[in-house]
Coordinates of N, CA and C in Angstrom, one line a residue:
M13 N 0.8 -1.2 0.0 CA 0.0 0.0 0.0 C 0.9 1.2 0.0
K14 N 0.7 2.1 -1.0 CA 1.5 3.3 -1.1 C 1.0 4.4 -0.1
S15 N 1.9 5.1 0.5 CA 1.5 6.2 1.4 C 1.2 7.4 0.5
K16 N 0.2 8.2 0.9 CA -0.2 9.4 0.2 C 0.8 10.5 0.6
R17 N 1.5 11.1 -0.4 CA 2.5 12.1 -0.2 C 1.8 13.5 -0.3
M18 N 2.1 14.4 0.5 CA 1.6 15.7 0.5 C 2.5 16.6 -0.5
T19 N 1.8 17.4 -1.2 CA 2.5 18.3 -2.1 C 3.1 19.4 -1.3
K20 N 4.1 20.1 -1.9 CA 4.7 21.2 -1.2 C 3.7 22.3 -1.0
K21 N 2.8 22.5 -2.0 CA 1.8 23.6 -1.9 C 0.8 23.3 -0.7
D22 N 0.4 22.0 -0.6 CA -0.5 21.6 0.5 C 0.2 21.7 1.9
F23 N 1.5 21.3 1.9 CA 2.3 21.4 3.1 C 2.4 22.9 3.6
M24 N 2.7 23.8 2.6 CA 2.8 25.2 3.0 C 1.4 25.8 3.5
K25 N 0.3 25.3 2.8 CA -1.0 25.8 3.3 C -1.3 25.3 4.7
N26 N -0.9 24.1 5.0 CA -1.1 23.5 6.4 C -0.2 24.2 7.4
I27 N 1.0 24.5 7.0 CA 1.9 25.2 8.0 C 1.4 26.6 8.2
T28 N 1.0 27.3 7.2 CA 0.5 28.7 7.3 C -0.8 28.7 8.2
A29 N -1.7 27.7 8.0 CA -2.9 27.7 8.9 C -2.5 27.4 10.3
L30 N -1.6 26.5 10.5 CA -1.1 26.1 11.9 C -0.5 27.3 12.6
A31 N 0.3 28.1 11.8 CA 1.0 29.3 12.4 C -0.1 30.3 12.8
A32 N -1.1 30.5 12.0 CA -2.2 31.4 12.3 C -2.9 31.0 13.6
K33 N -3.2 29.7 13.7 CA -3.8 29.2 14.9 C -3.0 29.4 16.2
L34 N -1.7 29.1 16.0 CA -0.8 29.3 17.2 C -0.7 30.7 17.6
S35 N -0.7 31.6 16.6 CA -0.6 33.1 16.9 C -1.9 33.5 17.7
T36 N -3.0 33.0 17.3 CA -4.3 33.3 18.0 C -4.3 32.8 19.4
I37 N -3.8 31.5 19.6 CA -3.7 30.9 20.9 C -2.8 31.7 21.8
Q38 N -1.6 32.1 21.3 CA -0.6 32.9 22.0 C -1.2 34.2 22.5
K39 N -2.0 34.9 21.6 CA -2.6 36.2 22.0 C -3.6 35.9 23.1
Q40 N -4.4 34.9 23.0 CA -5.4 34.5 24.1 C -4.7 34.2 25.4
A41 N -3.6 33.5 25.3 CA -2.9 33.1 26.6 C -2.3 34.4 27.2
E42 N -1.8 35.3 26.4 CA -1.2 36.5 27.0 C -2.3 37.4 27.7
K43 N -3.5 37.4 27.1 CA -4.6 38.1 27.7 C -5.1 37.5 29.0
L44 N -4.9 36.2 29.2 CA -5.2 35.5 30.4 C -4.1 35.6 31.4
G45 N -3.0 36.2 31.1 CA -1.9 36.3 32.0 C -1.0 35.0 32.0
I46 N -1.1 34.2 31.0 CA -0.3 33.0 31.0 C 1.0 33.4 30.3
F47 N 2.1 32.9 30.9 CA 3.4 33.2 30.3 C 3.7 32.4 29.1
T48 N 4.0 33.0 28.0 CA 4.1 32.3 26.7 C 5.6 32.1 26.3
G49 N 6.5 32.5 27.1 CA 7.9 32.3 26.9 C 8.5 33.2 25.8
T50 N 7.9 34.3 25.5 CA 8.4 35.2 24.5 C 9.5 36.1 25.0
R51 N 9.8 36.1 26.3 CA 10.9 36.9 26.8 C 11.5 36.2 28.0
D52 N 12.6 36.7 28.5 CA 13.2 36.1 29.7 C 12.4 36.6 31.0
L53 N 12.4 35.8 32.0 CA 11.8 36.3 33.3 C 12.7 37.3 33.9
L54 N 12.1 38.3 34.5 CA 12.8 39.4 35.2 C 13.3 39.0 36.6
H55 N 14.4 39.5 37.0 CA 14.9 39.2 38.4 C 15.8 40.4 38.8
C56 N 15.5 41.1 39.9 CA 16.3 42.1 40.4 C 17.2 41.6 41.5
K57 N 18.5 41.6 41.2 CA 19.5 41.1 42.2 C 19.6 42.0 43.4
K58 N 19.3 43.3 43.2 CA 19.4 44.3 44.3 C 18.3 44.0 45.4
C59 N 17.1 43.9 45.0 CA 16.0 43.8 46.0 C 15.4 42.4 46.0
G60 N 15.7 41.5 45.1 CA 15.2 40.2 45.1 C 13.9 40.0 44.5
L61 N 13.3 41.0 44.0 CA 12.0 40.9 43.3 C 12.2 40.1 42.0
M62 N 11.3 39.1 41.7 CA 11.5 38.3 40.5 C 10.2 37.9 40.0
E63 N 10.2 37.4 38.8 CA 9.0 36.8 38.1 C 9.2 35.3 38.2
D64 N 8.1 34.6 38.3 CA 8.1 33.2 38.3 C 6.8 32.7 37.5
I65 N 6.8 31.4 37.2 CA 5.7 30.8 36.5 C 5.1 29.8 37.4
L66 N 3.8 29.8 37.6 CA 3.1 28.8 38.3 C 2.9 27.6 37.5
C67 N 2.5 26.5 38.1 CA 2.4 25.2 37.3 C 1.3 25.3 36.3
D68 N 0.3 26.2 36.4 CA -0.8 26.4 35.5 C -0.4 27.4 34.4
G69 N 0.8 27.9 34.4 CA 1.3 28.8 33.4 C 1.1 30.3 33.7
R70 N 0.5 30.7 34.8 CA 0.4 32.1 35.1 C 1.7 32.7 35.6
L71 N 1.9 33.9 35.2 CA 3.1 34.7 35.5 C 2.8 35.4 36.8
V72 N 3.7 35.3 37.8 CA 3.6 35.9 39.1 C 4.9 36.7 39.4
T73 N 4.7 37.7 40.3 CA 5.9 38.4 40.8 C 6.0 38.1 42.3
C74 N 7.2 37.8 42.8 CA 7.4 37.5 44.2 C 8.9 37.9 44.6
Y75 N 9.2 37.7 45.8 CA 10.5 37.9 46.3 C 11.2 36.6 46.5
E76 N 12.5 36.6 46.3 CA 13.3 35.3 46.5 C 13.1 34.7 47.9

């Protein structure tokens, strides 16, 4: 049985659609306060204030 191969055009359509969906999900996550990993977490060595991620993905600020 031969496997059905995807054409380059179909592959690009699928990748483009997937990228659009991921972008939408990332924007929704940011609105909910979920850390999306688009930047480094902040940490002040002087006062100990830092950002951390909870197990459910929420970004919080706390002291060391």
